[in-house]
mmCIF file of C-alpha atoms in Angstrom:
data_model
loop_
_atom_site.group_PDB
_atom_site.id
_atom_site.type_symbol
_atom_site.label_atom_id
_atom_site.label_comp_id
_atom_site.label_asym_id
_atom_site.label_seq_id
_atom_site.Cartn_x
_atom_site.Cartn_y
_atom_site.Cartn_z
ATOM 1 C CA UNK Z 933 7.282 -3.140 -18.758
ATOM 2 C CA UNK Z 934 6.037 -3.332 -15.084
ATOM 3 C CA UNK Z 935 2.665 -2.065 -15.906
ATOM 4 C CA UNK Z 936 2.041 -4.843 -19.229
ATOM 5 C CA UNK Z 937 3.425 -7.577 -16.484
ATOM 6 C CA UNK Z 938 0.980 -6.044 -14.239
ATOM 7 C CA UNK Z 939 -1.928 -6.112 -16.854
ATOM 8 C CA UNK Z 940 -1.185 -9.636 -17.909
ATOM 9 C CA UNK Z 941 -1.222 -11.310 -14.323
ATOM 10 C CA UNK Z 942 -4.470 -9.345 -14.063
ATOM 11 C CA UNK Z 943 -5.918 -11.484 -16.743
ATOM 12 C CA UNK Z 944 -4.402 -14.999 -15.478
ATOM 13 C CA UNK Z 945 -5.779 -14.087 -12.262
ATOM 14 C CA UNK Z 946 -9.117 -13.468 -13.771
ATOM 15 C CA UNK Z 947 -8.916 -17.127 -15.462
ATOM 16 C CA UNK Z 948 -7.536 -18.797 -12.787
ATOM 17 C CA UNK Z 949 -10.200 -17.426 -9.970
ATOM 18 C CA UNK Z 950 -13.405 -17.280 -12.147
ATOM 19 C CA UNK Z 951 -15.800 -20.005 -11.194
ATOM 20 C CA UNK Z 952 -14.432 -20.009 -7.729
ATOM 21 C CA UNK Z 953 -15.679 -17.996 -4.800
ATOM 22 C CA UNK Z 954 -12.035 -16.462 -3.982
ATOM 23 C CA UNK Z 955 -11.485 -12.961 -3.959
ATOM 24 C CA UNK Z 956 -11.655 -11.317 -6.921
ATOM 25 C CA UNK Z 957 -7.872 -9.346 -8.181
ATOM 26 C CA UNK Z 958 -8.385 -6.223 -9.708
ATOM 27 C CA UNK Z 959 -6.083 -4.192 -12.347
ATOM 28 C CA UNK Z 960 -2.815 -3.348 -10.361
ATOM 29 C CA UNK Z 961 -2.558 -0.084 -9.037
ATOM 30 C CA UNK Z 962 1.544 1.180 -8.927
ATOM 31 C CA UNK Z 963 2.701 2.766 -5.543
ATOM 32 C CA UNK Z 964 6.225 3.798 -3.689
ATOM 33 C CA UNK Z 965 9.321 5.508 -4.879
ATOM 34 C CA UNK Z 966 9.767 3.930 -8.715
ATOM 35 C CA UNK Z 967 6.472 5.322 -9.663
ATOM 36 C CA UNK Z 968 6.422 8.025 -7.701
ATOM 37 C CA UNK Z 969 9.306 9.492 -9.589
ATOM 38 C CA UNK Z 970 11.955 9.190 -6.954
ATOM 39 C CA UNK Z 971 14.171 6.524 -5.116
ATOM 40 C CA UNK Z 972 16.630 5.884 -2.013
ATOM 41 C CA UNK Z 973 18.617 3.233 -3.805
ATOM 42 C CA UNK Z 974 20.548 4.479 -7.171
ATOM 43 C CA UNK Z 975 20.457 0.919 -8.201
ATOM 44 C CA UNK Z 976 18.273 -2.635 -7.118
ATOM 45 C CA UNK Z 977 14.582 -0.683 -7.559
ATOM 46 C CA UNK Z 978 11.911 -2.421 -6.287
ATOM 47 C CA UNK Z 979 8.767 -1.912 -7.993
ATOM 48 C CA UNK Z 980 5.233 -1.915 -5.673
ATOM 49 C CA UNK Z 981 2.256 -3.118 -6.982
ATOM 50 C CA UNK Z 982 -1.187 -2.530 -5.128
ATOM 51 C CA UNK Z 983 -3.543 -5.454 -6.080
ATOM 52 C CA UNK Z 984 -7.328 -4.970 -4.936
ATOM 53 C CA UNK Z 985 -9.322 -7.276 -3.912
ATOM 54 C CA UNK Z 986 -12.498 -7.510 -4.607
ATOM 55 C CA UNK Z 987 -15.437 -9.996 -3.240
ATOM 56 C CA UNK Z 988 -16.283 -13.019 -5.340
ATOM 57 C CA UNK Z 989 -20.021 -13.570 -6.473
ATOM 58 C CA UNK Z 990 -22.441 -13.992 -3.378
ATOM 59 C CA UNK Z 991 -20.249 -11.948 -1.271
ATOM 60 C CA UNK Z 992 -19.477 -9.036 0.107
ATOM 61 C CA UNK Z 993 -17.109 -7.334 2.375
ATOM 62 C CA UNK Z 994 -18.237 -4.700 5.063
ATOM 63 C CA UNK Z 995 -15.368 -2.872 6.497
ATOM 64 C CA UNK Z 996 -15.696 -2.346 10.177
ATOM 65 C CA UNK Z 997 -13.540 0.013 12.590
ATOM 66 C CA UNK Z 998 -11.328 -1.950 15.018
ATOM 67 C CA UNK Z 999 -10.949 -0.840 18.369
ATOM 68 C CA UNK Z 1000 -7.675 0.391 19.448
ATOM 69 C CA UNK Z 1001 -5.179 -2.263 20.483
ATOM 70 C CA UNK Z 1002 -2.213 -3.512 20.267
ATOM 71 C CA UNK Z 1003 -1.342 -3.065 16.145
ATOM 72 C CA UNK Z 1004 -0.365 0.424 15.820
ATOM 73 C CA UNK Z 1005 -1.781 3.163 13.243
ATOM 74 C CA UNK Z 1006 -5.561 2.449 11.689
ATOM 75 C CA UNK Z 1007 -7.214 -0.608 10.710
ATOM 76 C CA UNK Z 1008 -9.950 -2.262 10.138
ATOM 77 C CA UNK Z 1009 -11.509 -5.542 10.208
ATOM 78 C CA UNK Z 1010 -13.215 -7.020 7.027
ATOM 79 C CA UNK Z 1011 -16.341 -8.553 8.052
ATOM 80 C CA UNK Z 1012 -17.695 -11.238 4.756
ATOM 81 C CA UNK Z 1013 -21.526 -11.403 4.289
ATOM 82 C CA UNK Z 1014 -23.616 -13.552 1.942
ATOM 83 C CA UNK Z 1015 -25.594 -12.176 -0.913
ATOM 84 C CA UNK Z 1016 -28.412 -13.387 -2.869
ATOM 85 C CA UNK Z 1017 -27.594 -14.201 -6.893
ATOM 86 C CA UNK Z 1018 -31.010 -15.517 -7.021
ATOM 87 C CA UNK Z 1019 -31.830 -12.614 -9.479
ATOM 88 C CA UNK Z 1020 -28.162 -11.085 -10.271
ATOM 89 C CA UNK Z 1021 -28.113 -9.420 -13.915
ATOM 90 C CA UNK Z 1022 -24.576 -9.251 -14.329
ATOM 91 C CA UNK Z 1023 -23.145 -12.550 -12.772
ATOM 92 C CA UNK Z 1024 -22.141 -15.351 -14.519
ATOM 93 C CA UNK Z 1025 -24.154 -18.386 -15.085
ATOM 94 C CA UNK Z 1026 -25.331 -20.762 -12.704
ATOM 95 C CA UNK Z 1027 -23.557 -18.962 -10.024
ATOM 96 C CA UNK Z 1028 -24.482 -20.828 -7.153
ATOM 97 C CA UNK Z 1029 -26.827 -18.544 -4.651
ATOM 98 C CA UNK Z 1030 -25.829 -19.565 -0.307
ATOM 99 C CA UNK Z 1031 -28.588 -17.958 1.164
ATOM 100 C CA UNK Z 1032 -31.666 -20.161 -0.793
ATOM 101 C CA UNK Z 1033 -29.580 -22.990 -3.214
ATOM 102 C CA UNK Z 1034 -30.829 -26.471 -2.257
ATOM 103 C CA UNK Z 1035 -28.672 -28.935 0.492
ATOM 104 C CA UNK Z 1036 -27.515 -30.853 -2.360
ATOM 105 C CA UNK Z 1037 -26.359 -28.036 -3.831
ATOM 106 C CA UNK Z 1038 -24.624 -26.368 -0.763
ATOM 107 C CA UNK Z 1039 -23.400 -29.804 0.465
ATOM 108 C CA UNK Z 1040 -19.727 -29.290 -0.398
ATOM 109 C CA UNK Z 1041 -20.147 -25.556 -2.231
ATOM 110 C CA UNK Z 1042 -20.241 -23.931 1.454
ATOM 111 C CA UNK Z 1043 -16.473 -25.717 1.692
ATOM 112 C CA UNK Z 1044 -15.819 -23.752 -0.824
ATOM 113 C CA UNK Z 1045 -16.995 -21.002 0.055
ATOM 114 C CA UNK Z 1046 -14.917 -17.498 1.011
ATOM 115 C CA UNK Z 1047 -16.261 -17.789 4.414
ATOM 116 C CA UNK Z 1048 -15.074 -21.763 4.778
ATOM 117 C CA UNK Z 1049 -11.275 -21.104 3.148
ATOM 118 C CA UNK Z 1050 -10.006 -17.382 4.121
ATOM 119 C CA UNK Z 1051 -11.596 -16.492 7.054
ATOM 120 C CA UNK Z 1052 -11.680 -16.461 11.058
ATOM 121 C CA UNK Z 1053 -15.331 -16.579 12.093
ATOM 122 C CA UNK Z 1054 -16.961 -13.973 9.616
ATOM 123 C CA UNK Z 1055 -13.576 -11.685 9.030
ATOM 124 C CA UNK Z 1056 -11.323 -12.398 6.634
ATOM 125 C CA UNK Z 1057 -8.024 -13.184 7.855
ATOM 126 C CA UNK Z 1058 -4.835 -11.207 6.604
ATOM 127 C CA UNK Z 1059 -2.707 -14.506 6.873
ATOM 128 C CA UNK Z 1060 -4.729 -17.136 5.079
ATOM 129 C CA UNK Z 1061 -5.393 -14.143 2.503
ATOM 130 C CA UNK Z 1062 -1.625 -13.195 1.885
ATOM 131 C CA UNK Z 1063 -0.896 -17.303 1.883
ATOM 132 C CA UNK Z 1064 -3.420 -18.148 -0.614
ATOM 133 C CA UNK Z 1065 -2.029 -14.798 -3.131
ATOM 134 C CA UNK Z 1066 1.082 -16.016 -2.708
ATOM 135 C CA UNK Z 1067 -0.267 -19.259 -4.644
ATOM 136 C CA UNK Z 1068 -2.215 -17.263 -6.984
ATOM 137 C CA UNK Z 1069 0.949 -15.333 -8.144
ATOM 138 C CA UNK Z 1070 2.678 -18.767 -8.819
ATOM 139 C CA UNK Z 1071 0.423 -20.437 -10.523
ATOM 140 C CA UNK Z 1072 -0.497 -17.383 -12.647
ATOM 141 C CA UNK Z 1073 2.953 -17.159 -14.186
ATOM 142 C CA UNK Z 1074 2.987 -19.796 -16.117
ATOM 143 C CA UNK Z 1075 0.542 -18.227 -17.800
ATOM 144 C CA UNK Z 1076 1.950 -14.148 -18.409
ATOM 145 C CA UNK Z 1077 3.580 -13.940 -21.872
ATOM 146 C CA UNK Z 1078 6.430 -12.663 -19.884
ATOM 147 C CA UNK Z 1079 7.346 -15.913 -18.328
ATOM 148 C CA UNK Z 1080 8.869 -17.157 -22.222
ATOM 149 C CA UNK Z 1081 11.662 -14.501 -21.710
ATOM 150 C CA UNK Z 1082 12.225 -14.209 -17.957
ATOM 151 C CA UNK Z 1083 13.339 -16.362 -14.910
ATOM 152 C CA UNK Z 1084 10.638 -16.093 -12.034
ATOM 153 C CA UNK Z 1085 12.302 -16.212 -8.543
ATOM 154 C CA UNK Z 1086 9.894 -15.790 -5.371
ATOM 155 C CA UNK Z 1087 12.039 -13.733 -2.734
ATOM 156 C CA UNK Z 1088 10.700 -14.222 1.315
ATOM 157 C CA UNK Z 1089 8.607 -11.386 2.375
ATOM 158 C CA UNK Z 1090 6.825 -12.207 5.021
ATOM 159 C CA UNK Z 1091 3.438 -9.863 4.421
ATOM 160 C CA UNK Z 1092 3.798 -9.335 0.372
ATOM 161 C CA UNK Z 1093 4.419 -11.474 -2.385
ATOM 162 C CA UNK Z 1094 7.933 -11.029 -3.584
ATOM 163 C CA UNK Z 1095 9.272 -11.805 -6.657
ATOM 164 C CA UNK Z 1096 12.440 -11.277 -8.912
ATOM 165 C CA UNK Z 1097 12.618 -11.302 -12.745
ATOM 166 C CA UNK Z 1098 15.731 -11.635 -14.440
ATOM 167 C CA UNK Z 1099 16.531 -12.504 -18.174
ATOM 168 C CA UNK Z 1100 20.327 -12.470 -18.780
ATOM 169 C CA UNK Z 1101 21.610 -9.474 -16.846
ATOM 170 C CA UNK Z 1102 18.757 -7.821 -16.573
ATOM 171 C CA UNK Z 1103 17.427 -7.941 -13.000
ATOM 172 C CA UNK Z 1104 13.453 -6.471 -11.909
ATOM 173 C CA UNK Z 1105 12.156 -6.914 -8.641
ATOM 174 C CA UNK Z 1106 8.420 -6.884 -7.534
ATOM 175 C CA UNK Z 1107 6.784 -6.565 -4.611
ATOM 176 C CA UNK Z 1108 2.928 -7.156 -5.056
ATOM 177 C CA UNK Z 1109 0.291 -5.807 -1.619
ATOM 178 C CA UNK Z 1110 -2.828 -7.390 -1.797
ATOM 179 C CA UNK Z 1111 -5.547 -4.867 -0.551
ATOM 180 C CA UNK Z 1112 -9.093 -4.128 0.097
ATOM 181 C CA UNK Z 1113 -10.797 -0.692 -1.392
ATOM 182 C CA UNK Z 1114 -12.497 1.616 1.251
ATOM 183 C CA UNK Z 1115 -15.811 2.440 -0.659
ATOM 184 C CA UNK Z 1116 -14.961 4.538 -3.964
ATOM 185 C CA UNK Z 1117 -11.919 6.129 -1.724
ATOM 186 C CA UNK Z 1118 -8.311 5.860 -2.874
ATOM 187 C CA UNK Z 1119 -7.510 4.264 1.300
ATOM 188 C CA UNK Z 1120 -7.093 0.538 0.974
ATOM 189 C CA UNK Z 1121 -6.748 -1.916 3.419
ATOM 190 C CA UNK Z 1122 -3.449 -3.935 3.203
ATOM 191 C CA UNK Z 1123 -1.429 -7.295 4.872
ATOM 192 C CA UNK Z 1124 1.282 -4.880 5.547
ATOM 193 C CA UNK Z 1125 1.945 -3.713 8.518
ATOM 194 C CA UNK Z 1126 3.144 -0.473 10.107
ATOM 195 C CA UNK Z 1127 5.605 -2.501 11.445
ATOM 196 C CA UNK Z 1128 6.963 -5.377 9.629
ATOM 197 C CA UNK Z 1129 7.619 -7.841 12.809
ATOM 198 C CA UNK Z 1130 3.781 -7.328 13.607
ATOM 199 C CA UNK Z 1131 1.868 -10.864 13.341
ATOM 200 C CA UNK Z 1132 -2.182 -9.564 11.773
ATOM 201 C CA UNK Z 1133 -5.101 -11.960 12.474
ATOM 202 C CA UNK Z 1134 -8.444 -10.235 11.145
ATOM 203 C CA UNK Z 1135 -6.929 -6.650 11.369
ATOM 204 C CA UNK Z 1136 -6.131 -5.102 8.440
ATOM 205 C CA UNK Z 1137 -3.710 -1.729 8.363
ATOM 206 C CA UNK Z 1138 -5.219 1.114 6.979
ATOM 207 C CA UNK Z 1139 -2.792 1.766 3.491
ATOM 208 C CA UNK Z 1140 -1.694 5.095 2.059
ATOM 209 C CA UNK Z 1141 0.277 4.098 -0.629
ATOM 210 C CA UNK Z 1142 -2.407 4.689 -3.436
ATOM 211 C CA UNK Z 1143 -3.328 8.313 -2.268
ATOM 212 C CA UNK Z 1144 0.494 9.309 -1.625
ATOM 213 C CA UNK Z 1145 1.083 8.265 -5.603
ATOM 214 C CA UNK Z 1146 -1.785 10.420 -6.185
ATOM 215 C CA UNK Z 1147 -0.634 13.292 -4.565
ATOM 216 C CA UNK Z 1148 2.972 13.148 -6.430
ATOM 217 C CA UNK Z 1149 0.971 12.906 -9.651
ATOM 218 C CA UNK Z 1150 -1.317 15.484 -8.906
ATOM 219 C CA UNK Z 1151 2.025 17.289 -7.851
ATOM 220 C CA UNK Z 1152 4.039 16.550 -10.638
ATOM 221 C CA UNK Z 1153 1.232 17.994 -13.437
ATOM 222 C CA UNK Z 1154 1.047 21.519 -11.812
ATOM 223 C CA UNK Z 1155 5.186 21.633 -10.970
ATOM 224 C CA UNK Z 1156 7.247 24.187 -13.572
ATOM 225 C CA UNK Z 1157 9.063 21.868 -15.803
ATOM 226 C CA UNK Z 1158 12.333 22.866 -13.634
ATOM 227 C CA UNK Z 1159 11.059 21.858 -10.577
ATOM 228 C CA UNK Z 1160 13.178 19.466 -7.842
ATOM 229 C CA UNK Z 1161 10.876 18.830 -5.340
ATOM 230 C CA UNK Z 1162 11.579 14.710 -6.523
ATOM 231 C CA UNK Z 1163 15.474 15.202 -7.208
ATOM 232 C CA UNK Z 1164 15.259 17.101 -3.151
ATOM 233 C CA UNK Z 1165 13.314 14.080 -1.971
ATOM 234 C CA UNK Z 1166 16.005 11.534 -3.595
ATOM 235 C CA UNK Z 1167 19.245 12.967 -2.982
ATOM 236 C CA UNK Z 1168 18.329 13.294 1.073
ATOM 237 C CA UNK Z 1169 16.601 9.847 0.617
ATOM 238 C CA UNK Z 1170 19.911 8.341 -0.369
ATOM 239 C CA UNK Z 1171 21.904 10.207 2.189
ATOM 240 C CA UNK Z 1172 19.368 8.777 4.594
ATOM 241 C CA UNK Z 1173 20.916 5.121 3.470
ATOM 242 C CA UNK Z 1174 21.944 3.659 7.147
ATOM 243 C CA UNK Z 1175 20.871 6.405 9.277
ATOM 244 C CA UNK Z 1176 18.212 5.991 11.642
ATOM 245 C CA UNK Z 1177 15.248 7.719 10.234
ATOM 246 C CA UNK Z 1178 12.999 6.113 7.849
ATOM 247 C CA UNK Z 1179 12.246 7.345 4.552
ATOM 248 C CA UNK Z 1180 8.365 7.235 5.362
ATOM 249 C CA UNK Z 1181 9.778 10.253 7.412
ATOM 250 C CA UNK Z 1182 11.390 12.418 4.687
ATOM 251 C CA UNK Z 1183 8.515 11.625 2.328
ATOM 252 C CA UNK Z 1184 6.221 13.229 4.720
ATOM 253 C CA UNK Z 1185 8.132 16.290 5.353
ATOM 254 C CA UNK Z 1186 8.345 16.345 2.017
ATOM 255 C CA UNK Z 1187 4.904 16.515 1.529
ATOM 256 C CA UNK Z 1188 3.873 18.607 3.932
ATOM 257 C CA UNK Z 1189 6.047 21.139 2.217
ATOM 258 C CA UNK Z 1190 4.732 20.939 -1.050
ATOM 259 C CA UNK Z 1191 1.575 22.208 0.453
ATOM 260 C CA UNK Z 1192 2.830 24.799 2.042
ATOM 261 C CA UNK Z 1193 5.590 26.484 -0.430
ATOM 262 C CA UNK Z 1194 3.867 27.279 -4.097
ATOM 263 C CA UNK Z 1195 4.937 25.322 -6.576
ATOM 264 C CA UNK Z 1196 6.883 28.238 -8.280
ATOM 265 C CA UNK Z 1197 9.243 28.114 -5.255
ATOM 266 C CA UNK Z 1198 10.317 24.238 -6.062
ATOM 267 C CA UNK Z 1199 12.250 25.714 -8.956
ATOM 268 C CA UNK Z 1200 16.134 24.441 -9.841
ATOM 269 C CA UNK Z 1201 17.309 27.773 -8.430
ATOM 270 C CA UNK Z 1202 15.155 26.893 -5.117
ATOM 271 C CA UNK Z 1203 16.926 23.678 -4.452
ATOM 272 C CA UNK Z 1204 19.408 24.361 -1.559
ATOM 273 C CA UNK Z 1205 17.141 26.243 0.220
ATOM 274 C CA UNK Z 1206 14.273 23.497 -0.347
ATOM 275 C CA UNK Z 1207 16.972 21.023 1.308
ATOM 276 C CA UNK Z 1208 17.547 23.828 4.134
ATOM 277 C CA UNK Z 1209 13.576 23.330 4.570
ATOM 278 C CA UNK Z 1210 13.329 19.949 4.756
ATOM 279 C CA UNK Z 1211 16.200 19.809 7.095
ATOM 280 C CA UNK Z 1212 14.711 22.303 9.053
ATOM 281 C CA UNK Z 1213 11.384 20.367 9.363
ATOM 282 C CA UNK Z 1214 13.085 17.436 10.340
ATOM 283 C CA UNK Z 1215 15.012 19.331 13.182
ATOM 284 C CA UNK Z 1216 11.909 21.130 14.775
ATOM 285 C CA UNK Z 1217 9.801 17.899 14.208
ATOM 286 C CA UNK Z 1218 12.278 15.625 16.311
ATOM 287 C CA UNK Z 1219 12.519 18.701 19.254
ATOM 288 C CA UNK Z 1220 8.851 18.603 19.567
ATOM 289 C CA UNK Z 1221 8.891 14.730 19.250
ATOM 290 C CA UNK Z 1222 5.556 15.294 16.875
ATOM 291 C CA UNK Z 1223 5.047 14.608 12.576
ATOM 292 C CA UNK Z 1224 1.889 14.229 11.657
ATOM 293 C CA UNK Z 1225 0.570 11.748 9.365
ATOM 294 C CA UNK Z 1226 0.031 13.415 5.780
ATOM 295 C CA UNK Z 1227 -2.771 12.026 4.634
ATOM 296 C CA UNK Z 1228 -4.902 11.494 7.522
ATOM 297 C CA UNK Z 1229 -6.688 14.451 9.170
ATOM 298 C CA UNK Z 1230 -5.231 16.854 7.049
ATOM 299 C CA UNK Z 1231 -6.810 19.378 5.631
ATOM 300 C CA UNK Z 1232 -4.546 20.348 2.661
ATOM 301 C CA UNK Z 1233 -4.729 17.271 1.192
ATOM 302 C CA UNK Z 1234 -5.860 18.170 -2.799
ATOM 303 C CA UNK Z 1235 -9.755 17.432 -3.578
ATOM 304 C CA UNK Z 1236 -9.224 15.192 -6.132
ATOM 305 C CA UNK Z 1237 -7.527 12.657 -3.639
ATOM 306 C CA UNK Z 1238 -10.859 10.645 -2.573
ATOM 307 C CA UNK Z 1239 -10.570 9.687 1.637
ATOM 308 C CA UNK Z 1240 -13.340 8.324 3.379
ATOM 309 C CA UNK Z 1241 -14.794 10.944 5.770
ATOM 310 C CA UNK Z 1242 -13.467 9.480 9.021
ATOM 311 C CA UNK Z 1243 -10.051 9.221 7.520
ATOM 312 C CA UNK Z 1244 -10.462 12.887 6.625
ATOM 313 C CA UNK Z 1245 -11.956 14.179 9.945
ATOM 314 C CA UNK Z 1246 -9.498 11.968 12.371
ATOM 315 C CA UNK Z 1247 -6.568 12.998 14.509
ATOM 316 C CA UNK Z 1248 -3.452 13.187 12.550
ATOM 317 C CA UNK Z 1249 -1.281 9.817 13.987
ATOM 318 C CA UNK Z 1250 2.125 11.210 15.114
ATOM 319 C CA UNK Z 1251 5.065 9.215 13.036
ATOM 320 C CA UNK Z 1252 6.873 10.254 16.141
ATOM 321 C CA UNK Z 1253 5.081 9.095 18.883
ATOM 322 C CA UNK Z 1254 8.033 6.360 19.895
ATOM 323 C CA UNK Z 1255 10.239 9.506 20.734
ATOM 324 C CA UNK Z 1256 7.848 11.041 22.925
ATOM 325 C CA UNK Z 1257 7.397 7.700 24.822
ATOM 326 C CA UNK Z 1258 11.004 6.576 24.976
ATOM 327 C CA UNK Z 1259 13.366 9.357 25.691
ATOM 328 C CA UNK Z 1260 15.994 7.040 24.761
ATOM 329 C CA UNK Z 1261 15.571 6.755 21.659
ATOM 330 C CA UNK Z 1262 14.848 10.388 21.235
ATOM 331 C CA UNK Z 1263 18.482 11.475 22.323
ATOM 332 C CA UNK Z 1264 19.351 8.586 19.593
ATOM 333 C CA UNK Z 1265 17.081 10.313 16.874
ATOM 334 C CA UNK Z 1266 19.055 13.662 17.714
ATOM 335 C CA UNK Z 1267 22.581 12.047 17.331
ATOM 336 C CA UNK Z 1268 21.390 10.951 14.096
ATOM 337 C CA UNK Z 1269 20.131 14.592 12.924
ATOM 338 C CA UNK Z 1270 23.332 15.417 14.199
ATOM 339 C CA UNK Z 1271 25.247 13.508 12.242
ATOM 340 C CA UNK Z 1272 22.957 13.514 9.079
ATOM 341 C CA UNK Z 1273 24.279 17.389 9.310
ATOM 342 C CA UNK Z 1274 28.219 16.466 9.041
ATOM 343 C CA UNK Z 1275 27.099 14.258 5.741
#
């Protein structure tokens, strides 16, 4: 159901921007827990959509490094140049060309124009971007078949669009990331965050959410057909419910491991002592106040997962690094392990 939904806003999106010089939505990409064939909540799934973005006619977007500052984790800023359409083969017609149309013609189209509506200075901004996707999921539903049997409901997210469906008692909830493709690579750049009180100008996050989906599919087509490496990852995900470690952190223990122990080891009969692991990961990981990122700088990440060469090459971030800065909170973090052991 969520991937036809999916498929048909794809297509009002496509009506609704064409003719305009917005950003162009792309087919919807599914990410997180629900597709990744696990959850922390038995009940109230949310399902996470990854919409890219691509640039309108007479655009384009060059990605460029930002320094480090103050947002933590990767990003990038998302610098918007204009292209000639002078002699484009495959753009629609009378597709208005900014670098040699006539005054008249550019008169009020340069309003209009990506640089003019979502941008600050040359970059285009994560805020006016989110705010203006926001619109383009609302006036798009209307226009899904879907909308004849359900009840749309926005629900406040601050750097997605959030949405609930409901039709009787049935109950779906959506949360839709609007993103930017690095190259041909499966690393986006998102309006979310690393952390969610953050406020993003022309920064955009570096996003992991399409390659970690990967990697569980990639995992889940070369598992036995007894395997538990999901059903581990759940049942310490829901345990996790009101402790204080996220479950970004169990996911990548999780995956570290299933790089590290064959496949043939993640068998039902494996399953305590793939819990024991995991467990044990977690313990050693919080003593040395160190977990590296997964996906970046690591080496063991399949082939088939594409990452840009500087994502590939760079220092693993440490999903720790608060604990080794704050000793507070690392005495916290132990309590917790602690008491996640008494569970």
């Amino acid at each position: 159901f969520v991937t036809d939904l999916m498929n048909n806003f794809t297509i009002a999106f496509g009506h609704i921007v064409s003719n305009s010089f917005r950003p162009v939505p792309q087919r919807a990409i599914g990410v997180g827990s629900a597709f990744e064939g696990w959850s922390p909540r038995a009940k109230d799934l949310v399902y996470s959509v990854l919409v890219p973005l691509g640039p309108p006619p007479g655009h384009a977007f060059q990605l460029e490094r930002s320094a480090a500052g103050p947002l933590p984790g990767r990003s990038c800023r998302i610098r918007v140049e204009l292209e000639c359409t002078c002699t484009g083969q495959q753009l629609p017609q009378n597709v208005l060309c900014f670098l040699h149309g006539s005054k008249e013609e550019l008169g009020r189209a340069q309003e209009l124009s990506l640089l003019h509506t979502l941008c600050t200075g040359s970059y285009l901004d994560v805020q006016k971007t989110t705010c203006w996707f926001y619109k383009l999921v609302t006036w798009a539903w209307p226009w899904v078949a879907q909308s004849r049997d359900w009840c749309f409901k926005v629900v406040p997210s601050r750097h997605t669009v959030k949405f609930q469906l409901t039709r009787g008692e049935d109950r779906l909830v959506l949360e839709v990331l609007p993103g930017v493709r690095c190259g041909l690579s499966d690393i986006f750049l998102s309006t979310q965050p690393a952390e969610p009180h953050l406020t993003l100008d022309t920064a955009w996050p570096e996003c992991y959410a399409v390659a970690e989906a990967k990697f569980f599919q990639h995992v889940a087509r070369r598992a036995p057909r007894d395997s538990v490496p999901f059903q581990c990852l759940q049942l310490l995900a829901r345990i996790l419910v009101g402790m204080g470690f996220s479950t970004l952190v169990l996911k990548t223990i999780v995956m570290h491991l299933l790089t590290t122990v064959p496949l043939s080891r993640w068998r039902r009969r494996h399953f305590p002592q793939r819990l024991e692991d995991v467990m044990g990961q977690l313990r050693r990981a919080l003593q040395r106040r160190h977990l590296s990122h997964f996906i970046v700088g690591n080496r063991r990440v399949p082939a088939e997962i594409s990452l840009p060469p500087d994502v590939q090459t760079a220092e693993p971030p440490n999903l720790f690094q608060h604990l080794a800065q704050d000793p507070a909170a690392h005495t916290k973090a132990m309590e917790e392990y602690l008491r996640l052991q008494d569970r």
